[in-house]
XYZ file of C-alpha atoms in Angstrom:
334
model
C 26.535 -38.743 25.938
C 23.875 -39.735 28.479
C 22.564 -36.178 28.394
C 22.541 -36.295 24.582
C 20.524 -39.523 24.643
C 18.084 -37.847 27.032
C 17.757 -34.981 24.536
C 17.159 -37.410 21.646
C 14.437 -39.252 23.554
C 12.630 -36.202 24.916
C 13.062 -33.729 22.075
C 14.001 -35.357 18.772
C 11.722 -38.388 19.019
C 8.953 -36.733 21.047
C 8.972 -33.670 18.774
C 8.833 -35.850 15.661
C 5.856 -37.779 17.056
C 3.952 -34.625 18.005
C 4.864 -32.910 14.744
C 3.703 -35.881 12.671
C 0.303 -35.941 14.392
C -0.110 -32.185 14.008
C 0.992 -32.353 10.365
C -1.533 -35.032 9.355
C -4.310 -33.246 11.231
C -3.393 -29.821 9.836
C -3.393 -31.120 6.247
C -7.025 -32.199 6.620
C -7.997 -28.865 8.177
C -6.263 -26.841 5.481
C -7.740 -28.913 2.630
C -11.252 -28.277 3.937
C -10.525 -24.568 4.294
C -9.004 -24.262 0.830
C -12.089 -25.782 -0.844
C -15.001 -24.826 1.456
C -13.529 -21.628 2.942
C -14.386 -22.299 6.577
C -12.620 -23.659 9.659
C -13.907 -27.134 10.453
C -13.774 -27.442 14.228
C -15.169 -30.975 14.188
C -11.969 -32.299 12.615
C -10.550 -33.356 15.990
C -13.622 -35.455 16.715
C -13.360 -37.031 13.273
C -9.884 -38.148 14.370
C -11.405 -39.627 17.518
C -14.153 -41.315 15.498
C -11.564 -42.960 13.230
C -9.643 -44.277 16.249
C -12.895 -45.514 17.820
C -13.782 -47.410 14.632
C -10.353 -49.071 14.749
C -10.919 -50.001 18.394
C -14.282 -51.602 17.589
C -12.921 -53.465 14.577
C -9.801 -54.663 16.408
C -11.947 -55.873 19.305
C -14.177 -57.770 16.876
C -11.261 -59.226 14.882
C -8.300 -59.419 17.305
C -6.429 -61.923 15.151
C -6.522 -59.815 12.001
C -2.901 -58.741 12.349
C -1.405 -62.135 13.171
C -1.050 -63.154 9.515
C 0.875 -59.969 8.731
C 2.933 -59.704 11.906
C 1.569 -56.242 12.742
C -1.054 -54.982 15.233
C -4.645 -55.701 14.218
C -5.366 -51.961 14.451
C -3.053 -51.231 11.522
C -4.528 -53.989 9.356
C -8.038 -52.661 9.999
C -7.071 -48.999 9.636
C -8.086 -48.797 5.923
C -11.616 -49.918 6.884
C -11.756 -47.228 9.574
C -10.487 -44.664 7.043
C -13.334 -45.588 4.693
C -15.879 -45.327 7.522
C -14.513 -41.950 8.650
C -14.524 -40.687 5.057
C -18.150 -41.832 4.774
C -18.948 -39.977 8.000
C -17.262 -36.829 6.679
C -19.215 -36.913 3.418
C -22.430 -37.637 5.333
C -21.854 -34.687 7.681
C -21.297 -32.421 4.696
C -24.462 -33.613 2.941
C -26.601 -33.391 6.081
C -25.310 -30.164 7.651
C -22.962 -28.063 5.541
C -24.342 -28.488 2.016
C -27.813 -27.103 2.918
C -26.125 -24.122 4.552
C -23.976 -23.496 1.464
C -27.075 -23.785 -0.726
C -28.631 -20.932 1.234
C -25.525 -18.804 0.708
C -24.715 -18.363 4.391
C -21.511 -16.650 5.478
C -18.491 -18.762 6.514
C -18.970 -17.865 10.179
C -22.323 -19.691 10.130
C -20.558 -22.820 8.859
C -17.990 -22.465 11.646
C -20.760 -22.288 14.270
C -22.382 -25.278 12.603
C -19.117 -27.224 12.879
C -19.088 -26.524 16.629
C -22.530 -28.131 16.825
C -21.233 -31.138 14.880
C -18.315 -31.323 17.330
C -20.623 -31.570 20.337
C -22.794 -34.117 18.559
C -19.846 -36.371 17.679
C -18.392 -36.052 21.168
C -21.677 -37.076 22.728
C -22.114 -40.076 20.436
C -18.546 -41.300 20.960
C -18.847 -40.963 24.744
C -22.207 -42.743 24.644
C -20.774 -45.852 22.996
C -17.165 -45.832 24.253
C -17.586 -44.521 27.780
C -15.321 -41.944 29.343
C -12.353 -44.150 30.228
C -9.285 -45.057 28.221
C -8.813 -48.154 26.077
C -5.750 -49.661 24.424
C -5.829 -50.305 20.683
C -3.412 -53.183 21.260
C -6.095 -55.825 21.730
C -4.020 -58.708 20.316
C -0.528 -58.030 21.609
C 1.549 -55.706 23.730
C 3.113 -52.568 22.352
C 6.701 -53.319 21.422
C 9.328 -50.930 22.748
C 12.781 -50.780 21.152
C 15.762 -49.784 23.270
C 18.784 -48.966 21.129
C 22.076 -48.865 23.008
C 24.630 -46.476 21.513
C 28.151 -47.909 20.972
C 29.909 -45.357 23.173
C 31.747 -45.954 26.412
C 29.913 -44.762 29.503
C 26.519 -44.447 27.803
C 24.019 -46.159 30.088
C 20.705 -44.831 28.783
C 19.364 -46.282 25.506
C 17.469 -44.465 22.762
C 13.841 -45.519 23.244
C 11.319 -45.672 20.430
C 8.047 -47.575 20.257
C 6.527 -49.633 17.458
C 3.602 -47.231 16.802
C 6.038 -44.314 16.590
C 7.917 -46.074 13.787
C 4.635 -46.728 12.011
C 3.670 -43.094 12.538
C 6.850 -41.790 10.867
C 6.508 -44.190 7.953
C 2.795 -43.606 7.335
C 3.209 -39.830 7.644
C 5.893 -39.901 4.964
C 3.772 -42.074 2.670
C 0.672 -39.904 3.225
C 2.506 -36.643 2.498
C 4.227 -37.986 -0.625
C 0.996 -39.605 -1.825
C -0.967 -36.387 -1.327
C 1.722 -34.415 -3.162
C 1.583 -36.763 -6.144
C -2.223 -36.713 -6.135
C -2.465 -32.919 -6.097
C 0.259 -32.347 -8.681
C -0.061 -35.305 -11.068
C -3.698 -36.427 -11.143
C -6.454 -34.672 -13.045
C -8.691 -34.630 -9.982
C -5.916 -33.160 -7.852
C -5.315 -30.382 -10.363
C -9.046 -29.672 -10.355
C -8.929 -29.361 -6.551
C -6.090 -26.860 -6.814
C -8.008 -24.895 -9.437
C -11.097 -24.751 -7.229
C -8.955 -23.697 -4.293
C -7.516 -20.792 -6.282
C -10.791 -19.574 -7.831
C -14.045 -21.519 -7.233
C -16.133 -19.456 -9.674
C -13.618 -19.778 -12.500
C -13.247 -23.499 -11.824
C -17.005 -23.998 -12.055
C -17.172 -21.925 -15.251
C -14.414 -24.124 -16.704
C -16.598 -27.214 -16.343
C -15.165 -28.627 -13.108
C -17.775 -30.534 -11.102
C -17.532 -28.716 -7.792
C -19.749 -31.243 -5.986
C -17.277 -33.997 -6.868
C -14.346 -31.884 -5.667
C -16.103 -31.187 -2.366
C -16.827 -34.899 -1.853
C -13.228 -35.897 -2.646
C -11.949 -33.256 -0.228
C -14.063 -34.705 2.572
C -12.937 -38.236 1.714
C -9.249 -37.241 1.914
C -9.762 -35.213 5.102
C -11.700 -38.063 6.728
C -9.068 -40.633 5.785
C -6.246 -38.484 7.142
C -8.210 -37.836 10.337
C -8.600 -41.583 10.895
C -4.857 -42.101 10.368
C -3.895 -39.357 12.828
C -6.366 -40.437 15.512
C -5.451 -44.117 15.236
C -1.679 -43.655 15.305
C -1.951 -41.267 18.247
C -4.156 -43.723 20.157
C -1.768 -46.582 19.388
C 1.120 -44.619 20.869
C -0.731 -43.561 24.016
C -4.279 -44.801 24.573
C -7.723 -44.143 23.169
C -9.847 -41.579 25.010
C -13.048 -39.914 23.804
C -11.560 -36.438 24.224
C -7.971 -37.199 23.160
C -8.049 -35.503 19.757
C -10.270 -32.636 20.929
C -7.407 -31.177 22.960
C -5.157 -31.317 19.878
C -7.548 -29.275 17.770
C -6.196 -25.830 18.668
C -2.515 -26.755 18.068
C -3.552 -28.349 14.757
C -5.260 -25.129 13.688
C -2.216 -23.169 14.824
C -0.027 -25.459 12.694
C -2.256 -24.930 9.656
C -2.141 -21.141 10.032
C 1.593 -21.023 10.758
C 2.317 -23.056 7.636
C -0.077 -21.036 5.507
C -3.775 -21.826 5.734
C -5.027 -23.417 2.539
C -1.534 -24.699 1.663
C -1.262 -28.495 2.296
C 2.536 -28.606 2.320
C 2.670 -25.572 4.560
C 0.450 -27.468 7.000
C 3.076 -30.225 7.178
C 5.831 -27.697 7.888
C 3.630 -25.893 10.412
C 2.875 -29.168 12.170
C 6.543 -29.917 12.758
C 7.312 -26.302 13.720
C 4.592 -26.345 16.376
C 5.422 -29.889 17.511
C 9.106 -29.213 18.038
C 8.429 -25.807 19.586
C 6.167 -27.393 22.202
C 8.746 -30.071 22.956
C 11.667 -27.659 23.187
C 9.689 -25.276 25.401
C 8.977 -27.893 28.091
C 12.383 -29.588 27.904
C 14.544 -29.270 31.028
C 17.699 -27.652 29.609
C 19.585 -28.036 32.882
C 20.171 -31.688 31.913
C 22.386 -30.653 28.982
C 24.386 -28.345 31.259
C 25.474 -31.091 33.655
C 28.799 -31.855 31.889
C 29.734 -28.133 32.158
C 28.659 -27.517 35.755
C 32.213 -26.764 36.909
C 32.510 -23.796 34.545
C 29.009 -22.395 35.017
C 27.753 -19.845 37.565
C 26.496 -21.339 40.804
C 22.928 -20.077 40.349
C 22.775 -21.870 37.002
C 24.114 -25.187 38.280
C 21.678 -25.184 41.199
C 18.643 -24.590 39.001
C 16.522 -27.727 39.068
C 14.396 -26.967 36.040
C 15.351 -24.653 33.180
C 12.337 -25.321 30.980
C 10.908 -22.240 29.281
C 7.378 -23.151 30.398
C 5.880 -25.829 32.599
C 4.266 -28.860 30.992
C 0.829 -27.655 32.053
C 1.348 -24.428 30.061
C 2.676 -25.890 26.820
C -0.665 -25.208 25.102
C 0.325 -21.515 24.970
C 3.427 -22.276 22.890
C 1.635 -22.825 19.539
C -0.189 -19.531 19.911
C 2.970 -17.645 20.788
C 4.531 -19.016 17.593
C 1.319 -18.184 15.735
C 1.504 -14.536 16.784
C 5.210 -14.260 15.932
C 4.776 -15.868 12.501
C 1.720 -13.771 11.618
C 3.421 -10.533 12.660
C 6.463 -11.453 10.566
C 4.553 -13.069 7.671
C 0.731 -12.675 7.812
C 0.142 -15.352 5.142
C 2.170 -17.982 7.022
C 5.428 -19.638 6.054
C 4.207 -20.836 2.654
C 2.035 -17.838 1.735
C -1.374 -19.322 2.334
C -4.691 -17.503 2.135
C -5.224 -14.533 4.441
C -8.178 -15.192 6.739
């Protein structure tokens, strides 16, 4: 049972946390692609910007969460979401809209997004510095240790307060997005534009409004992902940048342009990373007497080392695309 608890802590919980972050990030990436038809590489830095806005607001109003019994960062998150959405719309108006007006190819927009990435990184580093900062400015992060009611079980199941918030907010965000896209008139218009932009425009749909709403949703989701990740670990200017490639892998694995596929792809990639670096020799300890000697003496039976886990999403990406080129949920072929 102690080995099972170790598995729960290091695979089930850790994989769920990673998968939730990837899922929220991949939904924003895939929404932008489905409407604008280009890969937005600055999405990771939008996540960082949202977390940085929360850090500034929580530092300015450290007692904001006391009345609600939650961290100030969570109370101020909606404000940061609005600011990040405003940034996203502003970036589109200043950089991408003029390029679209000139009819440039999608690859030019992709290169432009790399320039926006460097610009955002520089600005965030300029004002935040290069060190780490905790978003818990008013209280300490609460850690829950749940002891299982079994004899001989010494290790507890460990889960933190921001992880619980992450699971809950991810569920609410996914369900809310589903209802918006399937029930609301604006959501149906977004789906129509995703399927056929020219036909949607000919049908009277205001494409400029759809583009703006897409950026607002993507910016809000980016702020959520960046903030919840920073609450669980710590805020760093380059934290979300290193998640960008796995997030894109999750979006493609799920089916690029398919929001619900992005959620599935996020959890597939998240759990695959966690399972690949997990030391499987721990689970073999209760059976050491019946196993070969070379297997019992192995100290680490992880598939890859922790420093190489970044290759796991791309291995899955290749396998999925060879088996199903459109991704799990039949997204758009790039």
